[in-house]
Short mmCIF file of N, CA and C in Angstrom, two decimals:
data_model
loop_
_atom_site.label_atom_id
_atom_site.label_comp_id
_atom_site.label_asym_id
_atom_site.label_seq_id
_atom_site.Cartn_x
_atom_site.Cartn_y
_atom_site.Cartn_z
N UNK V 1 -27.89 144.22 -8.57
CA UNK V 1 -29.11 144.73 -8.33
C UNK V 1 -29.77 143.81 -7.21
N UNK V 2 -30.62 144.51 -6.28
CA UNK V 2 -31.21 143.79 -5.37
C UNK V 2 -32.65 143.63 -5.65
N UNK V 3 -33.44 142.70 -5.26
CA UNK V 3 -34.86 142.64 -5.47
C UNK V 3 -35.64 143.07 -4.37
N UNK V 4 -36.67 143.80 -4.68
CA UNK V 4 -37.43 144.56 -3.54
C UNK V 4 -39.02 144.00 -3.98
N UNK V 5 -39.53 143.67 -2.76
CA UNK V 5 -41.06 143.30 -2.87
C UNK V 5 -41.80 144.38 -2.45
N UNK V 6 -43.11 144.54 -3.09
CA UNK V 6 -44.02 145.36 -2.65
C UNK V 6 -45.45 144.88 -3.27
N UNK V 7 -46.54 145.71 -2.42
CA UNK V 7 -47.81 145.16 -2.96
C UNK V 7 -48.32 146.23 -4.14
N UNK V 8 -49.18 145.61 -4.90
CA UNK V 8 -49.99 146.40 -5.85
C UNK V 8 -51.53 146.33 -5.96
N UNK V 9 -52.13 147.41 -6.01
CA UNK V 9 -53.42 147.40 -5.86
C UNK V 9 -54.17 147.76 -7.35
N UNK V 10 -54.72 146.88 -7.85
CA UNK V 10 -55.39 147.43 -9.20
C UNK V 10 -56.86 146.86 -9.33
N UNK V 11 -57.34 147.73 -10.02
CA UNK V 11 -58.97 147.48 -10.33
C UNK V 11 -58.98 146.02 -11.22
N UNK V 12 -60.16 145.56 -11.14
CA UNK V 12 -60.21 144.11 -11.81
C UNK V 12 -59.94 144.27 -13.33
N UNK V 13 -60.16 145.48 -14.06
CA UNK V 13 -59.97 145.60 -15.35
C UNK V 13 -58.63 145.75 -15.53
N UNK V 14 -57.84 146.31 -14.77
CA UNK V 14 -56.34 146.41 -15.03
C UNK V 14 -55.56 144.96 -14.74
N UNK V 15 -56.12 144.40 -13.68
CA UNK V 15 -55.74 143.08 -13.50
C UNK V 15 -55.92 142.09 -14.73
N UNK V 16 -56.92 142.17 -15.31
CA UNK V 16 -57.28 141.41 -16.28
C UNK V 16 -56.35 141.66 -17.49
N UNK V 17 -56.08 143.00 -17.68
CA UNK V 17 -55.08 143.29 -18.76
C UNK V 17 -53.64 142.86 -18.44
N UNK V 18 -53.42 143.00 -17.21
CA UNK V 18 -52.04 142.27 -16.72
C UNK V 18 -51.87 140.86 -16.90
N UNK V 19 -52.81 140.14 -16.66
CA UNK V 19 -52.99 138.79 -16.88
C UNK V 19 -52.86 138.43 -18.47
N UNK V 20 -53.71 139.12 -19.18
CA UNK V 20 -53.65 138.90 -20.56
C UNK V 20 -52.25 139.03 -20.99
N UNK V 21 -51.46 140.16 -20.54
CA UNK V 21 -50.08 140.58 -21.00
C UNK V 21 -49.01 139.33 -20.65
N UNK V 22 -49.27 138.87 -19.41
CA UNK V 22 -48.34 137.61 -18.80
C UNK V 22 -48.76 136.61 -19.99
N UNK V 23 -49.90 136.16 -20.22
CA UNK V 23 -50.22 135.05 -21.06
C UNK V 23 -49.73 135.22 -22.49
N UNK V 24 -50.20 136.50 -23.14
CA UNK V 24 -49.70 136.78 -24.25
C UNK V 24 -48.27 136.62 -24.82
N UNK V 25 -47.37 137.14 -23.84
CA UNK V 25 -46.02 137.38 -24.02
C UNK V 25 -45.15 136.18 -23.17
N UNK V 26 -46.08 135.24 -22.77
CA UNK V 26 -45.37 134.05 -22.10
C UNK V 26 -44.57 134.38 -20.89
N UNK V 27 -44.72 135.42 -20.33
CA UNK V 27 -43.93 135.69 -19.09
C UNK V 27 -44.17 134.56 -18.06
N UNK V 28 -43.27 134.55 -17.35
CA UNK V 28 -43.23 133.63 -16.06
C UNK V 28 -44.24 133.95 -15.15
N UNK V 29 -44.40 135.20 -14.71
CA UNK V 29 -45.12 135.75 -13.82
C UNK V 29 -45.48 137.21 -14.02
N UNK V 30 -46.24 137.86 -13.09
CA UNK V 30 -46.77 139.00 -13.23
C UNK V 30 -45.58 140.36 -12.91
N UNK V 31 -44.52 139.60 -12.30
CA UNK V 31 -43.36 140.66 -12.03
C UNK V 31 -42.64 140.90 -12.98
N UNK V 32 -42.63 139.81 -13.89
CA UNK V 32 -41.68 139.98 -15.12
C UNK V 32 -42.35 140.89 -15.94
N UNK V 33 -43.96 140.74 -16.17
CA UNK V 33 -44.62 141.77 -17.09
C UNK V 33 -44.59 143.02 -16.52
N UNK V 34 -44.52 143.43 -15.28
CA UNK V 34 -44.52 144.69 -14.72
C UNK V 34 -43.01 145.32 -15.16
N UNK V 35 -41.95 144.37 -14.83
CA UNK V 35 -40.56 144.87 -15.46
C UNK V 35 -40.73 145.31 -16.93
N UNK V 36 -41.20 144.46 -17.61
CA UNK V 36 -41.42 144.81 -19.07
C UNK V 36 -41.89 146.14 -19.46
N UNK V 37 -42.98 146.29 -18.61
CA UNK V 37 -43.96 147.55 -18.91
C UNK V 37 -43.10 148.58 -18.41
N UNK V 38 -42.31 148.67 -17.19
CA UNK V 38 -41.30 149.83 -16.78
C UNK V 38 -40.27 149.97 -17.78
N UNK V 39 -39.52 148.95 -18.41
CA UNK V 39 -38.43 149.17 -19.01
C UNK V 39 -39.00 149.96 -20.43
N UNK V 40 -40.08 149.43 -21.11
CA UNK V 40 -40.83 149.87 -22.26
C UNK V 40 -40.91 151.44 -21.93
N UNK V 41 -41.53 151.70 -20.75
CA UNK V 41 -41.91 153.22 -20.63
C UNK V 41 -40.48 154.03 -20.48
N UNK V 42 -39.36 153.43 -19.98
CA UNK V 42 -38.30 154.10 -19.84
C UNK V 42 -37.62 154.29 -21.29
N UNK V 43 -37.56 153.46 -22.18
CA UNK V 43 -37.16 153.55 -23.42
C UNK V 43 -37.95 154.59 -24.27
N UNK V 44 -39.28 154.62 -24.16
CA UNK V 44 -40.28 155.52 -24.84
C UNK V 44 -40.04 156.89 -24.21
N UNK V 45 -39.45 157.11 -22.93
CA UNK V 45 -39.14 158.23 -22.46
C UNK V 45 -38.08 158.95 -23.11
N UNK V 46 -36.92 157.90 -23.21
CA UNK V 46 -35.59 158.31 -23.98
C UNK V 46 -35.89 158.80 -25.36
N UNK V 47 -36.76 158.20 -26.02
CA UNK V 47 -37.09 158.75 -27.38
C UNK V 47 -37.81 160.18 -27.29
N UNK V 48 -38.60 160.24 -26.38
CA UNK V 48 -39.37 161.37 -26.33
C UNK V 48 -38.33 162.59 -25.76
N UNK V 49 -37.43 162.31 -25.34
CA UNK V 49 -36.15 163.39 -24.66
C UNK V 49 -35.31 163.50 -25.85
N UNK V 50 -35.48 162.65 -26.92
CA UNK V 50 -34.40 162.75 -27.98
C UNK V 50 -33.05 162.33 -27.76
N UNK V 51 -32.94 161.28 -26.78
CA UNK V 51 -31.72 160.65 -26.38
C UNK V 51 -31.33 159.83 -27.45
N UNK V 52 -30.22 159.45 -27.38
CA UNK V 52 -29.29 158.60 -28.46
C UNK V 52 -29.67 157.05 -28.21
N UNK V 53 -30.27 156.76 -29.40
CA UNK V 53 -31.03 155.31 -29.46
C UNK V 53 -30.25 154.63 -30.45
N UNK V 54 -30.97 153.26 -30.74
CA UNK V 54 -30.47 152.41 -31.66
C UNK V 54 -31.69 151.78 -32.19
N UNK V 55 -31.77 151.33 -33.54
CA UNK V 55 -32.99 150.90 -33.97
C UNK V 55 -32.90 150.36 -35.32
N UNK V 56 -33.80 149.71 -35.59
CA UNK V 56 -34.00 149.10 -37.23
C UNK V 56 -35.09 149.38 -37.85
N UNK V 57 -34.93 149.79 -39.29
CA UNK V 57 -35.95 150.04 -40.03
C UNK V 57 -36.31 148.85 -40.99
N UNK V 58 -37.42 148.46 -40.89
CA UNK V 58 -37.65 147.27 -41.99
C UNK V 58 -38.53 147.55 -42.94
N UNK V 59 -38.06 147.32 -44.17
CA UNK V 59 -38.92 147.75 -45.40
C UNK V 59 -39.06 146.60 -46.04
N UNK V 60 -40.23 146.37 -46.83
CA UNK V 60 -40.80 145.35 -47.70
C UNK V 60 -41.40 146.15 -48.75
N UNK V 61 -40.67 145.59 -50.06
CA UNK V 61 -41.20 146.44 -51.29
C UNK V 61 -40.94 145.32 -52.46
N UNK V 62 -41.57 146.06 -53.58
CA UNK V 62 -41.50 145.00 -55.00
C UNK V 62 -40.41 145.92 -55.54
N UNK V 63 -39.47 145.24 -55.96
CA UNK V 63 -38.06 145.79 -56.42
C UNK V 63 -38.39 146.30 -57.92
N UNK V 64 -39.55 145.71 -58.60
CA UNK V 64 -39.79 146.03 -59.93
C UNK V 64 -40.33 147.24 -60.06
N UNK V 65 -40.82 148.06 -58.95
CA UNK V 65 -41.48 149.00 -58.97
C UNK V 65 -40.52 150.19 -59.45
N UNK V 66 -40.93 151.30 -60.37
CA UNK V 66 -40.04 152.27 -61.08
C UNK V 66 -39.31 152.99 -60.13
N UNK V 67 -37.97 152.92 -60.02
CA UNK V 67 -36.85 153.52 -59.40
C UNK V 67 -36.95 153.61 -57.83
N UNK V 68 -37.79 152.43 -57.17
CA UNK V 68 -37.46 152.34 -55.65
C UNK V 68 -36.23 152.26 -55.25
N UNK V 69 -35.53 151.34 -55.77
CA UNK V 69 -34.15 151.17 -55.15
C UNK V 69 -33.24 152.22 -55.25
N UNK V 70 -33.26 152.87 -56.25
CA UNK V 70 -32.74 154.30 -56.39
C UNK V 70 -32.90 155.34 -55.22
N UNK V 71 -34.39 155.46 -55.33
CA UNK V 71 -34.83 156.26 -54.22
C UNK V 71 -34.30 155.96 -52.86
N UNK V 72 -34.46 154.61 -52.39
CA UNK V 72 -34.03 154.15 -51.07
C UNK V 72 -32.38 154.38 -50.97
N UNK V 73 -31.63 154.18 -51.83
CA UNK V 73 -30.33 154.40 -52.00
C UNK V 73 -29.96 155.86 -51.70
N UNK V 74 -30.52 156.74 -52.32
CA UNK V 74 -30.60 158.17 -52.08
C UNK V 74 -30.66 158.54 -50.68
N UNK V 75 -31.72 158.12 -50.07
CA UNK V 75 -32.31 158.65 -48.86
C UNK V 75 -31.06 158.16 -47.83
N UNK V 76 -30.53 156.73 -48.12
CA UNK V 76 -29.76 156.19 -47.15
C UNK V 76 -28.41 156.97 -47.27
N UNK V 77 -27.95 157.20 -48.51
CA UNK V 77 -26.70 158.17 -48.69
C UNK V 77 -26.62 159.67 -47.99
N UNK V 78 -27.99 160.20 -47.91
CA UNK V 78 -28.16 161.39 -47.51
C UNK V 78 -28.01 161.32 -45.90
N UNK V 79 -28.29 160.20 -45.44
CA UNK V 79 -28.25 159.82 -44.05
C UNK V 79 -27.46 158.95 -43.42
N UNK V 80 -26.23 158.81 -44.14
CA UNK V 80 -25.17 157.89 -43.79
C UNK V 80 -24.81 157.67 -42.48
N UNK V 81 -24.61 159.05 -41.72
CA UNK V 81 -24.04 159.11 -40.41
C UNK V 81 -24.96 158.33 -39.35
N UNK V 82 -26.13 157.95 -39.80
CA UNK V 82 -27.11 157.27 -38.97
C UNK V 82 -27.08 155.78 -39.21
N UNK V 83 -26.74 155.37 -40.51
CA UNK V 83 -26.78 154.07 -40.66
C UNK V 83 -25.49 153.16 -40.32
N UNK V 84 -25.78 152.14 -39.71
CA UNK V 84 -24.85 151.29 -39.38
C UNK V 84 -24.48 150.18 -40.27
N UNK V 85 -25.73 149.62 -40.74
CA UNK V 85 -25.61 148.53 -41.72
C UNK V 85 -26.84 148.33 -42.43
N UNK V 86 -26.91 147.71 -43.69
CA UNK V 86 -28.04 147.59 -44.27
C UNK V 86 -27.99 145.88 -44.67
N UNK V 87 -29.12 145.00 -44.44
CA UNK V 87 -29.08 143.82 -45.02
C UNK V 87 -30.40 143.81 -46.08
N UNK V 88 -30.18 143.20 -47.37
CA UNK V 88 -31.15 142.95 -48.35
C UNK V 88 -31.30 141.85 -48.83
N UNK V 89 -32.56 141.37 -48.56
CA UNK V 89 -33.01 139.63 -48.96
C UNK V 89 -33.94 139.63 -49.83
N UNK V 90 -33.84 138.66 -50.59
CA UNK V 90 -34.99 138.36 -51.66
C UNK V 90 -36.23 137.50 -51.03
N UNK V 91 -37.35 138.02 -50.93
CA UNK V 91 -38.36 137.28 -50.40
C UNK V 91 -38.96 136.17 -51.16
N UNK V 92 -39.13 136.74 -52.51
CA UNK V 92 -39.64 135.81 -53.45
C UNK V 92 -39.11 136.70 -54.94
N UNK V 93 -39.68 136.12 -55.93
CA UNK V 93 -39.01 136.76 -57.38
C UNK V 93 -39.36 138.10 -57.65
N UNK V 94 -40.26 138.89 -56.75
CA UNK V 94 -40.48 140.20 -56.98
C UNK V 94 -40.30 141.06 -55.51
N UNK V 95 -40.42 140.64 -54.43
CA UNK V 95 -40.47 141.25 -53.17
C UNK V 95 -39.14 141.24 -52.47
N UNK V 96 -38.77 142.09 -52.13
CA UNK V 96 -37.55 142.36 -51.21
C UNK V 96 -37.63 142.78 -49.79
N UNK V 97 -36.74 142.63 -48.80
CA UNK V 97 -37.07 143.10 -47.80
C UNK V 97 -35.52 143.58 -47.14
N UNK V 98 -35.54 144.99 -46.63
CA UNK V 98 -34.49 145.53 -46.26
C UNK V 98 -34.43 145.89 -44.79
N UNK V 99 -33.23 145.42 -44.11
CA UNK V 99 -33.21 145.79 -42.55
C UNK V 99 -32.15 146.70 -42.48
N UNK V 100 -32.49 147.96 -42.14
CA UNK V 100 -31.41 148.98 -41.94
C UNK V 100 -31.19 149.22 -40.46
N UNK V 101 -29.97 148.79 -39.96
CA UNK V 101 -29.57 149.24 -38.49
C UNK V 101 -29.41 150.55 -38.21
N UNK V 102 -29.87 151.40 -37.44
CA UNK V 102 -29.48 152.73 -37.13
C UNK V 102 -29.28 152.93 -35.83
N UNK V 103 -28.50 154.31 -35.79
CA UNK V 103 -28.12 154.75 -34.38
C UNK V 103 -28.11 156.25 -34.34
N UNK V 104 -28.56 156.97 -33.45
CA UNK V 104 -28.53 158.50 -33.51
C UNK V 104 -29.72 159.02 -32.61
N UNK V 105 -29.88 160.14 -32.60
CA UNK V 105 -30.86 160.80 -31.93
C UNK V 105 -32.48 160.36 -32.29
N UNK V 106 -33.24 160.17 -31.30
CA UNK V 106 -34.57 159.58 -31.50
C UNK V 106 -35.22 160.24 -32.64
N UNK V 107 -35.11 161.70 -32.54
CA UNK V 107 -35.88 162.48 -33.64
C UNK V 107 -35.28 162.17 -35.08
N UNK V 108 -34.00 161.90 -35.18
CA UNK V 108 -33.36 161.78 -36.38
C UNK V 108 -33.81 160.46 -37.03
N UNK V 109 -33.90 159.35 -36.26
CA UNK V 109 -34.10 158.13 -36.58
C UNK V 109 -35.50 158.06 -37.03
N UNK V 110 -36.34 158.87 -36.22
CA UNK V 110 -37.91 158.59 -36.65
C UNK V 110 -38.03 159.36 -37.92
N UNK V 111 -37.41 160.61 -38.25
CA UNK V 111 -37.67 161.39 -39.46
C UNK V 111 -37.12 160.40 -40.64
N UNK V 112 -35.87 159.82 -40.47
CA UNK V 112 -35.36 158.77 -41.54
C UNK V 112 -36.47 157.78 -41.96
N UNK V 113 -36.93 157.07 -40.75
CA UNK V 113 -37.76 155.89 -40.83
C UNK V 113 -39.03 156.51 -41.54
N UNK V 114 -39.55 157.62 -41.14
CA UNK V 114 -40.59 158.30 -41.92
C UNK V 114 -40.38 158.27 -43.45
N UNK V 115 -39.51 159.02 -43.74
CA UNK V 115 -38.94 159.20 -45.00
C UNK V 115 -38.92 157.97 -45.90
N UNK V 116 -38.22 156.86 -45.51
CA UNK V 116 -38.06 155.56 -46.01
C UNK V 116 -39.58 154.87 -46.17
N UNK V 117 -40.26 154.91 -45.22
CA UNK V 117 -41.60 154.14 -44.80
C UNK V 117 -42.49 154.72 -45.87
N UNK V 118 -42.49 155.98 -46.20
CA UNK V 118 -43.43 156.65 -46.80
C UNK V 118 -43.15 156.74 -48.42
N UNK V 119 -41.91 156.24 -48.75
CA UNK V 119 -41.82 156.25 -50.32
C UNK V 119 -42.82 155.44 -50.99
N UNK V 120 -43.29 155.71 -52.16
CA UNK V 120 -44.29 155.14 -52.97
C UNK V 120 -43.53 153.77 -53.50
N UNK V 121 -44.33 152.84 -53.03
CA UNK V 121 -43.86 151.29 -53.52
C UNK V 121 -43.69 150.62 -52.35
N UNK V 122 -43.27 151.20 -51.34
CA UNK V 122 -43.05 150.55 -49.90
C UNK V 122 -44.33 149.79 -49.62
N UNK V 123 -44.28 148.39 -49.49
CA UNK V 123 -45.65 147.74 -48.92
C UNK V 123 -45.75 147.78 -47.45
N UNK V 124 -44.72 147.67 -46.93
CA UNK V 124 -44.67 147.73 -45.29
C UNK V 124 -43.38 148.17 -44.93
N UNK V 125 -43.33 149.12 -43.97
CA UNK V 125 -42.35 149.68 -43.33
C UNK V 125 -42.49 149.94 -41.80
N UNK V 126 -41.34 149.68 -40.99
CA UNK V 126 -41.57 150.05 -39.65
C UNK V 126 -40.06 150.20 -39.06
N UNK V 127 -40.15 151.39 -38.05
CA UNK V 127 -39.01 151.76 -37.33
C UNK V 127 -39.22 151.10 -35.84
N UNK V 128 -38.33 150.50 -35.39
CA UNK V 128 -38.28 149.96 -33.91
C UNK V 128 -37.04 150.50 -33.31
N UNK V 129 -37.10 151.25 -32.15
CA UNK V 129 -36.10 151.86 -31.42
C UNK V 129 -35.89 151.19 -30.10
N UNK V 130 -34.71 151.26 -29.66
CA UNK V 130 -34.36 150.72 -28.33
C UNK V 130 -33.25 151.71 -27.88
N UNK V 131 -33.10 151.71 -26.30
CA UNK V 131 -32.13 152.46 -25.82
C UNK V 131 -30.70 152.05 -26.19
N UNK V 132 -29.93 152.93 -26.50
CA UNK V 132 -28.51 152.69 -27.07
C UNK V 132 -27.33 152.30 -25.85
N UNK V 133 -27.73 152.62 -24.81
CA UNK V 133 -26.82 152.45 -23.92
C UNK V 133 -27.63 152.40 -22.44
#
């Protein structure tokens, strides 16, 4: 890959936002921030096109809540073709966190993430996806 230089003209408001992005993410320079934004856009476009992606679904829940573990396992078994791995950890005496590594079509992963995150008893849930290839 060869590096190409080019000039960019931005309104002062956009430049301020770019500087904030550089500072917040501790990028070494503006070029790295612009590369980050382009890559983020490329990945999101792949989601919108329903491309094959990989991701992780993070769930935090109180395992004492009625049958939440059973419901989580039932949904995971129904979608076993999308699930690569599951890790379960105990945060404290009542809270658990599961990280579910997934791979498949973007819409399938979004649907699975929504099902799991919306279960009654889930305190926090989030799906993060990235390009699979």
